[in-house]
Amino acid sequence: MLDTLDATAVRRWCAGGLAALRRHQSEIDALNVYPVPDGDTGTNLVLTLTSAHHALALDLDNSSEGEQTAHGRVLRLMARGALLGARGNSGVIVSQILRGLADALTDTAVIRGRALAGALTAATDAAYAAVARPVEGTVLTVVAAAARAADRTGSDDLPTVVRAAASAATTALAATPKQLPALARAGVVDAGGRGLCLLLDALAAVVTNGTATGADPSPDTDTDTDTDPDTDTDTDTDTDPGPDTAAGRGAGAGTVHATDSGEHPHPTGASGYAYEVQFLLDATADAVRRMRAELRRLGDSLVVVGTGDDPPTWNVHVHVDVGHIGAAIEAGITAGRPYQISVTRFAAQPAATGDVAPRPGADLRSDADPAVPRPARGAVVVAAGDGLSAIFADEGAAVVPAGPSTGQLLAAIRATGATQVVVLPNDPDTQAVAGLAAREAETDGVTIAVVPTRSPVQALAALAVRDPRRRFDDDVIAMAEAAGACRYAEVCYAARDALTTAGRCRPGDVLALVEGDVLLIGTDLAGTCRNLLDQLLGGGGELVTLVVGAQAPAGLADTVADHVRHAWPFVDVHVLTGGQPHYPLLVGVE
């Protein structure tokens, strides 16, 4: 039994919670309200906690700095890592729960039962504040129940308080279908709440047994050893580099602390990487060693040069593919404070689309040289599918893959180099992540607006009316109005048995969803698509946009477009190849 929660216990809790989420990842993904094949809450929570665990591993020093306690420092690192890695609504809410705990406990000399109970209340407040319209029967309800139970114990005994919180969370989770009709219809409990219960159970295991449930997944343990004798011989172990190691020899300015001259094969079999990422970094040696291991995995031609100052400044250089630009920059953000960031596409390489596609040579730092002009406006769009990515890139937007972390969106915002940026999340679950990234970017002096698009077709409508000659606020309003005026629908195959608003569906049935709700259930894809268009156009419309997905059979778009032209002769039809997964057809009606 632990009487107090110290920094070591917090680290074990983070590792144990991550291990539990990984074991139950598929189970939580399956707790989806809708029977569509894109449930990802478990995955989002694993990625969020992985980022928190990485943040702890990048700074292994538990010592306090000034007035800060050791456990306070660790809690803040954990919360910050979760924020940068937060994915989806559940990931954002969990990151805010961790932030609330950190804020409440940082200055507490010793964490016992009453202090933790108060911190759970603060965490609940932070979670509710992160949601514009809180809904009961979700992870919010679960954390609130845990906080109330902890407070009701009136005890200063840490195990008593933690067990009460974990037990109450489990009870609240079981009751979520009674509070949210959508859960009852689907026959599931809230997925985010299930994840939070696992985290609280992991905390209880640490406190009551002195160890976390399950083995430490140790995702940051790097056993990579450079074998090229002409490159750095550092084996990237977890010990501090002494003066006689490769990383520590010659601490003077300009010392090369790591090089990796393309010894790893290109993942696609090509002869080189298309982009050069370079930045300056303020970070500890331990953090830089971890970052190097991650950058080696992402690309080649890695060079990290340290100044030898205390603390040191590092110059980081790596070659990567376009799909890894955001990940490379996020590795720097996780390690410390990157600045003077530049992304340059090699002239010999063809342009690519996909992840973040910044303008060549874009300066991402917040304190960029005022003598260098920056573009006034930029746009960041979240999209899945090569076709949609290319379409949005042609519109001048930086494209981030679906399900991004806060750090990835933040890197994309900075990559535009613009002073005013519009973010189009294209998914309700990404809106909260976009909000966090926007708040982080505002500290760089960038004006950010998140237009709450819920589908790529709404983003297309918004970008179509963008006008840089207007005031930024007016332009954002016009884009929001255009997106809101675009009704959106999607067609997919049911992944499981479920009771929907349109009746019961079975695996393999064709589902047509309009603005998130199941409207039609069919057995024939083309027929269901035709019926969907008739239902939508029965309410009016002048322009139909059809976005064809990766699973669409040949001829589907032509069949649906021909139907619209014959049945609704005064309606214009545009067909686009999106290549998006899960949904053979996306529909927009304006």
Coordinates of N, CA and C in Angstrom, one line a residue, residues 174-384:
A174 N -21.5 1.7 -16.1 CA -22.6 0.7 -16.4 C -24.0 1.4 -16.6
A175 N -24.1 2.6 -16.0 CA -25.4 3.3 -16.1 C -25.4 4.3 -17.3
T176 N -24.4 4.4 -18.1 CA -24.4 5.4 -19.2 C -25.5 5.1 -20.2
P177 N -25.8 3.8 -20.5 CA -26.9 3.6 -21.5 C -28.2 4.1 -21.0
K178 N -28.4 4.3 -19.7 CA -29.7 4.8 -19.2 C -29.7 6.3 -19.4
Q179 N -28.6 6.9 -19.5 CA -28.5 8.4 -19.7 C -28.5 8.9 -21.1
L180 N -28.0 8.0 -22.0 CA -27.8 8.4 -23.4 C -28.5 7.4 -24.3
P181 N -29.6 7.8 -24.8 CA -30.4 6.8 -25.6 C -29.6 6.2 -26.8
A182 N -28.7 6.9 -27.4 CA -27.9 6.3 -28.5 C -27.1 5.1 -28.0
L183 N -26.6 5.1 -26.7 CA -25.9 4.0 -26.2 C -26.8 2.8 -26.0
A184 N -28.0 3.1 -25.5 CA -29.0 2.1 -25.2 C -29.4 1.4 -26.5
R185 N -29.6 2.2 -27.6 CA -30.0 1.6 -28.8 C -28.9 0.7 -29.4
A186 N -27.6 1.1 -29.2 CA -26.5 0.3 -29.7 C -26.1 -0.8 -28.8
G187 N -26.6 -0.8 -27.5 CA -26.3 -1.9 -26.6 C -24.9 -1.8 -26.1
V188 N -24.4 -0.6 -25.9 CA -23.0 -0.5 -25.5 C -22.9 0.6 -24.4
V189 N -21.8 0.6 -23.6 CA -21.5 1.6 -22.7 C -20.6 2.7 -23.4
D190 N -20.4 3.8 -22.7 CA -19.6 4.9 -23.3 C -18.2 4.4 -23.5
A191 N -17.6 4.6 -24.7 CA -16.2 4.1 -24.9 C -15.2 5.0 -24.1
G192 N -15.4 6.3 -24.1 CA -14.4 7.1 -23.4 C -14.5 6.9 -21.9
G193 N -15.7 6.6 -21.4 CA -15.8 6.3 -20.0 C -15.1 5.0 -19.6
R194 N -15.2 4.0 -20.6 CA -14.5 2.7 -20.3 C -13.0 2.9 -20.2
G195 N -12.5 3.8 -21.1 CA -11.1 4.1 -21.0 C -10.7 4.7 -19.7
L196 N -11.5 5.7 -19.3 CA -11.2 6.3 -18.0 C -11.2 5.3 -16.8
C197 N -12.1 4.4 -16.9 CA -12.2 3.4 -15.8 C -10.9 2.6 -15.8
L198 N -10.4 2.3 -16.9 CA -9.1 1.5 -17.0 C -8.0 2.3 -16.4
L199 N -8.0 3.6 -16.6 CA -6.9 4.5 -16.0 C -7.1 4.6 -14.5
L200 N -8.3 4.7 -14.0 CA -8.5 4.7 -12.6 C -8.2 3.4 -11.9
D201 N -8.5 2.3 -12.6 CA -8.1 1.0 -12.1 C -6.6 0.8 -12.0
A202 N -5.9 1.4 -13.0 CA -4.4 1.3 -13.0 C -3.9 2.1 -11.9
L203 N -4.5 3.3 -11.6 CA -4.0 4.1 -10.4 C -4.3 3.3 -9.1
A204 N -5.4 2.6 -9.0 CA -5.7 1.9 -7.8 C -4.7 0.7 -7.6
A205 N -4.3 0.1 -8.8 CA -3.3 -1.0 -8.7 C -2.0 -0.5 -8.2
V206 N -1.6 0.7 -8.6 CA -0.3 1.3 -8.2 C -0.4 1.6 -6.7
V207 N -1.5 2.2 -6.3 CA -1.6 2.6 -4.9 C -1.7 1.4 -3.9
T208 N -2.5 0.4 -4.3 CA -2.8 -0.7 -3.4 C -1.7 -1.8 -3.4
N209 N -1.1 -1.9 -4.6 CA -0.1 -3.0 -4.7 C 1.3 -2.5 -4.8
G210 N 1.4 -1.2 -5.0 CA 2.8 -0.6 -5.2 C 3.3 -0.8 -6.6
T211 N 2.4 -1.4 -7.5 CA 2.9 -1.6 -8.9 C 1.7 -1.4 -9.8
A212 N 1.9 -1.2 -11.0 CA 0.8 -1.0 -12.0 C 0.3 -2.4 -12.5
T213 N -1.0 -2.4 -12.9 CA -1.6 -3.6 -13.4 C -0.9 -3.8 -14.8
G214 N -0.4 -5.0 -15.0 CA 0.2 -5.4 -16.3 C 1.6 -4.9 -16.3
A215 N 2.3 -5.4 -17.4 CA 3.7 -5.0 -17.5 C 3.8 -3.6 -18.1
D216 N 4.9 -2.9 -17.7 CA 5.2 -1.6 -18.3 C 5.5 -1.8 -19.8
P217 N 4.7 -1.2 -20.7 CA 4.9 -1.4 -22.1 C 6.2 -0.8 -22.6
S218 N 6.8 0.1 -21.8 CA 8.1 0.7 -22.2 C 8.2 1.0 -23.7
P219 N 7.3 1.9 -24.2 CA 7.4 2.2 -25.6 C 8.6 3.0 -26.0
D220 N 9.2 3.6 -25.0 CA 10.3 4.5 -25.3 C 11.7 3.8 -25.2
T221 N 11.7 2.5 -24.8 CA 13.0 1.8 -24.7 C 13.6 1.7 -26.0
D222 N 14.8 2.2 -26.2 CA 15.4 2.2 -27.6 C 16.6 1.3 -27.5
T223 N 16.6 0.2 -28.2 CA 17.7 -0.7 -28.2 C 18.5 -0.6 -29.5
D224 N 18.2 0.4 -30.3 CA 18.8 0.6 -31.6 C 20.3 1.0 -31.4
T225 N 21.2 0.2 -32.1 CA 22.6 0.5 -32.0 C 23.1 0.8 -33.4
D226 N 23.7 2.0 -33.6 CA 24.3 2.3 -34.9 C 25.4 1.3 -35.2
T227 N 25.4 0.7 -36.4 CA 26.4 -0.2 -36.8 C 27.4 0.4 -37.8
D228 N 27.1 1.5 -38.4 CA 28.0 2.1 -39.3 C 29.1 2.7 -38.6
P229 N 30.4 2.3 -38.8 CA 31.5 2.9 -38.0 C 31.8 4.3 -38.3
D230 N 31.2 4.8 -39.4 CA 31.5 6.2 -39.7 C 30.4 7.1 -39.1
T231 N 29.5 6.6 -38.4 CA 28.5 7.4 -37.8 C 28.6 7.3 -36.3
D232 N 27.7 8.0 -35.6 CA 27.7 8.1 -34.2 C 27.6 6.7 -33.6
T233 N 28.4 6.4 -32.5 CA 28.4 5.1 -31.9 C 27.6 5.1 -30.6
D234 N 26.8 6.1 -30.3 CA 26.0 6.1 -29.2 C 24.9 5.0 -29.3
T235 N 24.7 4.2 -28.3 CA 23.7 3.1 -28.3 C 22.4 3.6 -27.8
D236 N 22.2 4.9 -27.5 CA 20.9 5.4 -27.0 C 20.4 4.6 -25.9
T237 N 21.2 4.3 -24.9 CA 20.6 3.7 -23.6 C 20.1 4.8 -22.8
D238 N 19.5 4.5 -21.6 CA 18.8 5.4 -20.8 C 19.8 6.1 -19.8
T239 N 21.0 5.8 -19.8 CA 21.9 6.5 -18.9 C 22.4 7.8 -19.4
D240 N 22.7 8.7 -18.5 CA 23.2 10.0 -19.0 C 24.5 9.9 -19.6
P241 N 24.8 10.6 -20.7 CA 26.0 10.5 -21.4 C 27.1 11.2 -20.6
G242 N 28.2 10.4 -20.3 CA 29.3 11.0 -19.5 C 30.3 11.6 -20.5
P243 N 31.4 12.1 -19.9 CA 32.3 12.8 -20.8 C 33.1 11.9 -21.7
D244 N 33.1 10.6 -21.4 CA 33.9 9.6 -22.2 C 33.0 8.9 -23.3
T245 N 31.7 9.2 -23.3 CA 30.9 8.5 -24.3 C 30.9 9.3 -25.6
A246 N 30.4 8.7 -26.7 CA 30.3 9.4 -28.0 C 29.4 10.6 -27.9
A247 N 28.4 10.5 -27.1 CA 27.5 11.7 -27.0 C 28.1 12.8 -26.1
G248 N 29.0 12.4 -25.3 CA 29.5 13.5 -24.3 C 30.9 14.0 -24.7
R249 N 31.6 13.3 -25.6 CA 33.0 13.8 -25.9 C 33.0 15.2 -26.5
G250 N 33.9 16.0 -26.0 CA 34.0 17.4 -26.6 C 32.7 18.2 -26.5
A251 N 32.5 18.7 -25.4 CA 31.2 19.4 -25.1 C 31.2 20.8 -25.7
G252 N 32.2 21.2 -26.5 CA 32.3 22.5 -27.0 C 31.3 22.8 -28.0
A253 N 31.2 24.1 -28.4 CA 30.2 24.5 -29.5 C 30.5 23.8 -30.8
G254 N 29.5 23.3 -31.4 CA 29.6 22.7 -32.7 C 29.8 21.2 -32.7
T255 N 29.8 20.6 -31.5 CA 30.1 19.2 -31.4 C 28.9 18.4 -32.1
V256 N 29.2 17.5 -32.9 CA 28.2 16.6 -33.5 C 27.9 15.5 -32.6
H257 N 26.6 15.5 -32.1 CA 26.2 14.5 -31.1 C 25.6 13.3 -31.7
A258 N 25.1 13.4 -33.0 CA 24.6 12.2 -33.6 C 24.6 12.4 -35.1
T259 N 24.9 11.4 -35.9 CA 24.7 11.5 -37.3 C 24.1 10.2 -37.7
D260 N 23.3 10.2 -38.8 CA 22.8 8.9 -39.4 C 22.7 9.2 -40.9
S261 N 23.7 8.8 -41.6 CA 23.8 9.1 -43.0 C 23.1 8.1 -43.9
G262 N 21.9 8.0 -43.7 CA 21.1 7.2 -44.6 C 21.3 5.7 -44.6
E263 N 21.6 5.2 -43.4 CA 21.9 3.7 -43.3 C 20.6 2.9 -43.4
H264 N 19.5 3.6 -43.1 CA 18.2 2.8 -43.1 C 17.6 2.9 -44.5
P265 N 17.0 1.8 -45.0 CA 16.5 1.8 -46.3 C 15.2 2.7 -46.4
H266 N 15.0 3.3 -47.5 CA 13.8 4.1 -47.7 C 12.6 3.1 -47.6
P267 N 11.5 3.5 -46.9 CA 10.4 2.5 -46.7 C 9.6 2.2 -48.0
T268 N 9.7 3.1 -49.0 CA 9.0 2.8 -50.2 C 9.9 2.2 -51.3
G269 N 11.1 2.1 -50.9 CA 12.1 1.5 -51.9 C 12.7 2.6 -52.8
A270 N 12.3 3.9 -52.7 CA 12.8 4.9 -53.5 C 14.3 5.2 -53.0
S271 N 15.0 6.0 -53.8 CA 16.4 6.3 -53.5 C 16.6 7.4 -52.5
G272 N 15.6 8.2 -52.2 CA 15.8 9.3 -51.3 C 14.5 9.8 -50.8
Y273 N 14.6 10.7 -49.8 CA 13.4 11.4 -49.2 C 13.2 12.7 -49.9
A274 N 11.9 13.2 -49.9 CA 11.6 14.3 -50.6 C 11.7 15.6 -49.9
Y275 N 11.7 15.6 -48.6 CA 11.7 16.8 -47.8 C 12.8 16.9 -46.8
E276 N 13.3 18.1 -46.5 CA 14.3 18.3 -45.5 C 13.6 19.1 -44.4
V277 N 13.7 18.6 -43.2 CA 13.2 19.3 -42.0 C 14.4 19.7 -41.1
Q278 N 14.4 21.0 -40.7 CA 15.5 21.5 -39.9 C 14.9 22.5 -38.9
F279 N 15.5 22.4 -37.6 CA 15.0 23.4 -36.6 C 16.1 23.5 -35.5
L280 N 16.0 24.6 -34.8 CA 16.8 24.7 -33.5 C 15.9 24.2 -32.4
L281 N 16.6 23.7 -31.4 CA 15.8 23.0 -30.3 C 16.5 23.3 -28.9
D282 N 15.7 23.8 -28.0 CA 16.1 23.9 -26.6 C 15.6 22.7 -25.9
A283 N 16.5 21.8 -25.4 CA 16.1 20.6 -24.8 C 17.2 19.9 -24.0
T284 N 16.9 19.0 -23.2 CA 18.0 18.3 -22.4 C 18.6 17.2 -23.3
A285 N 19.8 16.8 -22.8 CA 20.4 15.7 -23.6 C 19.6 14.4 -23.6
D286 N 19.0 14.1 -22.5 CA 18.1 12.9 -22.5 C 17.0 13.0 -23.5
A287 N 16.4 14.2 -23.5 CA 15.2 14.4 -24.5 C 15.7 14.3 -25.9
V288 N 16.9 14.8 -26.2 CA 17.4 14.8 -27.5 C 17.8 13.4 -27.9
R289 N 18.3 12.6 -27.0 CA 18.6 11.2 -27.3 C 17.4 10.4 -27.7
R290 N 16.3 10.7 -27.0 CA 15.0 10.0 -27.4 C 14.5 10.5 -28.7
M291 N 14.6 11.8 -29.0 CA 14.2 12.4 -30.2 C 15.0 11.8 -31.4
R292 N 16.3 11.6 -31.2 CA 17.1 11.1 -32.3 C 16.6 9.7 -32.7
A293 N 16.3 8.9 -31.7 CA 15.8 7.5 -32.0 C 14.5 7.6 -32.9
E294 N 13.6 8.5 -32.5 CA 12.4 8.6 -33.3 C 12.6 9.2 -34.7
L295 N 13.6 10.1 -34.8 CA 13.8 10.7 -36.2 C 14.6 9.7 -37.0
R296 N 15.4 8.8 -36.5 CA 16.0 7.7 -37.2 C 15.0 6.8 -37.9
R297 N 13.9 6.6 -37.1 CA 12.8 5.7 -37.6 C 12.1 6.4 -38.7
L298 N 12.0 7.7 -38.8 CA 11.2 8.4 -39.7 C 11.9 8.7 -41.0
G299 N 13.3 8.9 -41.0 CA 14.0 9.3 -42.2 C 15.4 9.0 -42.2
D300 N 16.2 9.8 -42.9 CA 17.7 9.5 -42.9 C 18.4 10.9 -42.9
S301 N 19.7 10.8 -43.1 CA 20.6 12.0 -43.1 C 20.4 12.9 -41.9
L302 N 20.2 12.2 -40.7 CA 20.0 12.8 -39.5 C 21.3 13.4 -38.9
V303 N 21.3 14.7 -38.6 CA 22.4 15.3 -37.9 C 21.8 16.2 -36.8
V304 N 22.4 16.0 -35.6 CA 22.0 16.7 -34.4 C 23.3 17.3 -33.8
V305 N 23.4 18.7 -33.8 CA 24.6 19.4 -33.4 C 24.2 20.2 -32.1
G306 N 25.0 20.0 -31.1 CA 24.8 20.7 -29.8 C 25.8 21.8 -29.6
T307 N 25.4 22.9 -28.9 CA 26.3 24.0 -28.7 C 27.2 23.7 -27.5
G308 N 26.8 22.8 -26.6 CA 27.6 22.6 -25.4 C 27.3 23.6 -24.3
D309 N 26.3 24.5 -24.5 CA 25.9 25.4 -23.4 C 25.1 24.6 -22.4
D310 N 24.8 25.3 -21.3 CA 24.0 24.7 -20.2 C 22.8 25.7 -19.9
P311 N 21.6 25.4 -20.4 CA 21.2 24.2 -21.2 C 21.7 24.4 -22.6
P312 N 21.9 23.3 -23.4 CA 22.3 23.4 -24.7 C 21.2 23.7 -25.7
T313 N 21.6 24.3 -26.9 CA 20.8 24.5 -28.0 C 21.2 23.5 -29.1
W314 N 20.3 22.9 -29.7 CA 20.6 21.8 -30.7 C 20.1 22.3 -32.1
N315 N 20.9 21.9 -33.1 CA 20.5 22.1 -34.5 C 20.2 20.8 -35.0
V316 N 18.9 20.6 -35.5 CA 18.4 19.3 -35.9 C 18.1 19.3 -37.4
H317 N 18.6 18.3 -38.1 CA 18.4 18.2 -39.5 C 18.1 16.7 -39.9
V318 N 17.0 16.5 -40.7 CA 16.6 15.2 -41.1 C 15.9 15.2 -42.4
H319 N 16.0 14.2 -43.2 CA 15.3 14.1 -44.5 C 14.1 13.1 -44.3
V320 N 12.9 13.4 -44.7 CA 11.8 12.6 -44.5 C 10.9 12.7 -45.7
D321 N 9.9 11.8 -45.8 CA 8.8 11.9 -46.7 C 7.8 12.8 -46.3
V322 N 6.9 13.3 -47.2 CA 5.9 14.2 -46.8 C 5.0 13.7 -45.7
G323 N 4.7 12.4 -45.7 CA 3.8 11.8 -44.7 C 4.4 11.8 -43.3
H324 N 5.7 12.1 -43.2 CA 6.4 12.1 -41.9 C 6.8 13.5 -41.4
I325 N 6.5 14.6 -42.2 CA 6.9 15.9 -41.8 C 6.3 16.3 -40.5
G326 N 5.0 16.1 -40.3 CA 4.4 16.4 -39.0 C 4.9 15.6 -37.9
A327 N 5.2 14.3 -38.1 CA 5.8 13.5 -37.0 C 7.2 14.0 -36.6
A328 N 8.0 14.4 -37.6 CA 9.3 14.9 -37.3 C 9.3 16.1 -36.4
I329 N 8.4 17.1 -36.8 CA 8.3 18.3 -36.0 C 7.7 18.0 -34.7
E330 N 6.7 17.1 -34.6 CA 6.1 16.7 -33.3 C 7.2 16.1 -32.4
A331 N 8.1 15.4 -32.9 CA 9.2 14.8 -32.1 C 10.0 15.9 -31.5
G332 N 10.2 17.0 -32.2 CA 10.9 18.2 -31.6 C 10.1 18.8 -30.5
I333 N 8.7 19.0 -30.8 CA 7.9 19.6 -29.8 C 7.8 18.8 -28.5
T334 N 7.8 17.5 -28.7 CA 7.8 16.6 -27.5 C 9.1 16.7 -26.7
A335 N 10.2 16.9 -27.4 CA 11.5 16.9 -26.7 C 11.8 18.2 -26.0
G336 N 11.3 19.3 -26.6 CA 11.6 20.6 -25.9 C 10.9 21.7 -26.7
R337 N 11.7 22.8 -26.9 CA 11.1 24.0 -27.6 C 11.8 24.2 -29.0
P338 N 11.2 23.7 -30.1 CA 11.8 23.9 -31.4 C 11.4 25.3 -31.9
Y339 N 12.3 25.9 -32.7 CA 12.1 27.2 -33.3 C 12.9 27.3 -34.6
Q340 N 12.7 28.4 -35.4 CA 13.4 28.5 -36.7 C 13.2 27.2 -37.5
I341 N 12.0 26.7 -37.5 CA 11.7 25.4 -38.2 C 11.5 25.7 -39.7
S342 N 12.2 24.9 -40.5 CA 12.0 25.1 -41.9 C 11.8 23.7 -42.5
V343 N 10.9 23.7 -43.5 CA 10.6 22.5 -44.3 C 10.8 22.8 -45.8
T344 N 11.7 22.1 -46.4 CA 12.1 22.4 -47.8 C 11.9 21.1 -48.6
R345 N 11.3 21.2 -49.8 CA 11.1 20.1 -50.7 C 12.3 20.2 -51.7
F346 N 13.0 19.0 -51.9 CA 14.1 19.0 -52.8 C 13.6 19.2 -54.2
A347 N 14.3 20.0 -55.0 CA 13.8 20.3 -56.3 C 13.7 19.1 -57.2
A348 N 14.6 18.1 -57.0 CA 14.7 16.9 -57.8 C 13.5 15.9 -57.6
Q349 N 12.8 16.2 -56.4 CA 11.7 15.2 -56.1 C 10.4 15.7 -56.5
P350 N 9.5 14.9 -57.0 CA 8.2 15.3 -57.4 C 7.3 15.7 -56.2
A351 N 6.4 16.7 -56.4 CA 5.6 17.1 -55.3 C 4.7 16.0 -54.9
A352 N 4.4 15.9 -53.6 CA 3.5 14.8 -53.1 C 2.4 15.4 -52.3
T353 N 1.4 14.7 -52.1 CA 0.3 15.1 -51.2 C 0.1 14.1 -50.1
G354 N -0.6 14.5 -49.1 CA -0.8 13.5 -48.0 C -0.9 14.2 -46.7
D355 N 0.2 14.1 -45.9 CA 0.2 14.6 -44.5 C 0.2 16.1 -44.5
V356 N 1.2 16.7 -43.9 CA 1.3 18.1 -43.9 C 2.1 18.6 -45.1
A357 N 1.6 19.4 -45.9 CA 2.4 19.8 -47.1 C 2.6 21.3 -47.0
P358 N 3.6 21.7 -46.2 CA 3.9 23.1 -46.1 C 4.5 23.7 -47.3
R359 N 4.5 25.0 -47.5 CA 5.2 25.6 -48.6 C 6.7 25.4 -48.4
P360 N 7.4 25.2 -49.5 CA 8.8 25.0 -49.4 C 9.5 26.1 -48.6
G361 N 10.4 25.7 -47.7 CA 11.2 26.6 -46.9 C 10.4 27.4 -45.9
A362 N 9.2 26.9 -45.6 CA 8.3 27.7 -44.6 C 9.0 27.8 -43.3
D363 N 8.9 29.0 -42.7 CA 9.5 29.3 -41.4 C 8.4 29.1 -40.4
L364 N 8.5 28.1 -39.5 CA 7.4 27.8 -38.6 C 7.5 28.5 -37.3
R365 N 8.7 29.1 -37.0 CA 8.9 29.6 -35.6 C 8.0 30.8 -35.3
S366 N 7.7 31.0 -34.1 CA 6.8 32.1 -33.6 C 7.5 33.4 -33.7
D367 N 8.9 33.4 -33.6 CA 9.6 34.7 -33.6 C 10.3 34.8 -34.9
A368 N 9.6 34.6 -36.1 CA 10.3 34.6 -37.4 C 10.8 36.0 -37.7
D369 N 11.8 36.1 -38.5 CA 12.5 37.4 -38.9 C 11.4 38.3 -39.5
P370 N 11.1 39.5 -38.9 CA 10.1 40.3 -39.5 C 10.5 40.8 -40.9
A371 N 11.8 40.7 -41.2 CA 12.2 41.2 -42.6 C 11.7 40.2 -43.6
V372 N 11.4 39.0 -43.2 CA 11.0 38.0 -44.2 C 9.4 38.0 -44.2
P373 N 8.8 38.3 -45.3 CA 7.4 38.4 -45.4 C 6.7 37.0 -45.2
R374 N 5.6 37.0 -44.4 CA 4.9 35.8 -44.2 C 3.5 35.9 -44.9
P375 N 3.0 34.8 -45.4 CA 1.7 34.9 -46.1 C 0.6 35.3 -45.1
A376 N -0.3 36.1 -45.5 CA -1.3 36.7 -44.6 C -2.3 35.6 -44.1
R377 N -2.7 34.7 -45.1 CA -3.7 33.7 -44.8 C -3.3 32.3 -45.1
G378 N -3.8 31.4 -44.3 CA -3.5 30.0 -44.6 C -4.7 29.2 -44.2
A379 N -4.7 27.9 -44.6 CA -5.8 27.0 -44.3 C -5.2 25.6 -44.0
V380 N -5.7 24.9 -43.0 CA -5.3 23.6 -42.6 C -6.6 22.7 -42.7
V381 N -6.5 21.6 -43.4 CA -7.7 20.8 -43.6 C -7.3 19.3 -43.2
V382 N -8.2 18.7 -42.5 CA -8.0 17.3 -42.1 C -8.8 16.4 -43.1
A383 N -8.1 15.5 -43.7 CA -8.7 14.7 -44.7 C -8.1 13.3 -44.8
A384 N -8.9 12.3 -45.2 CA -8.5 10.9 -45.4 C -8.7 10.6 -46.9

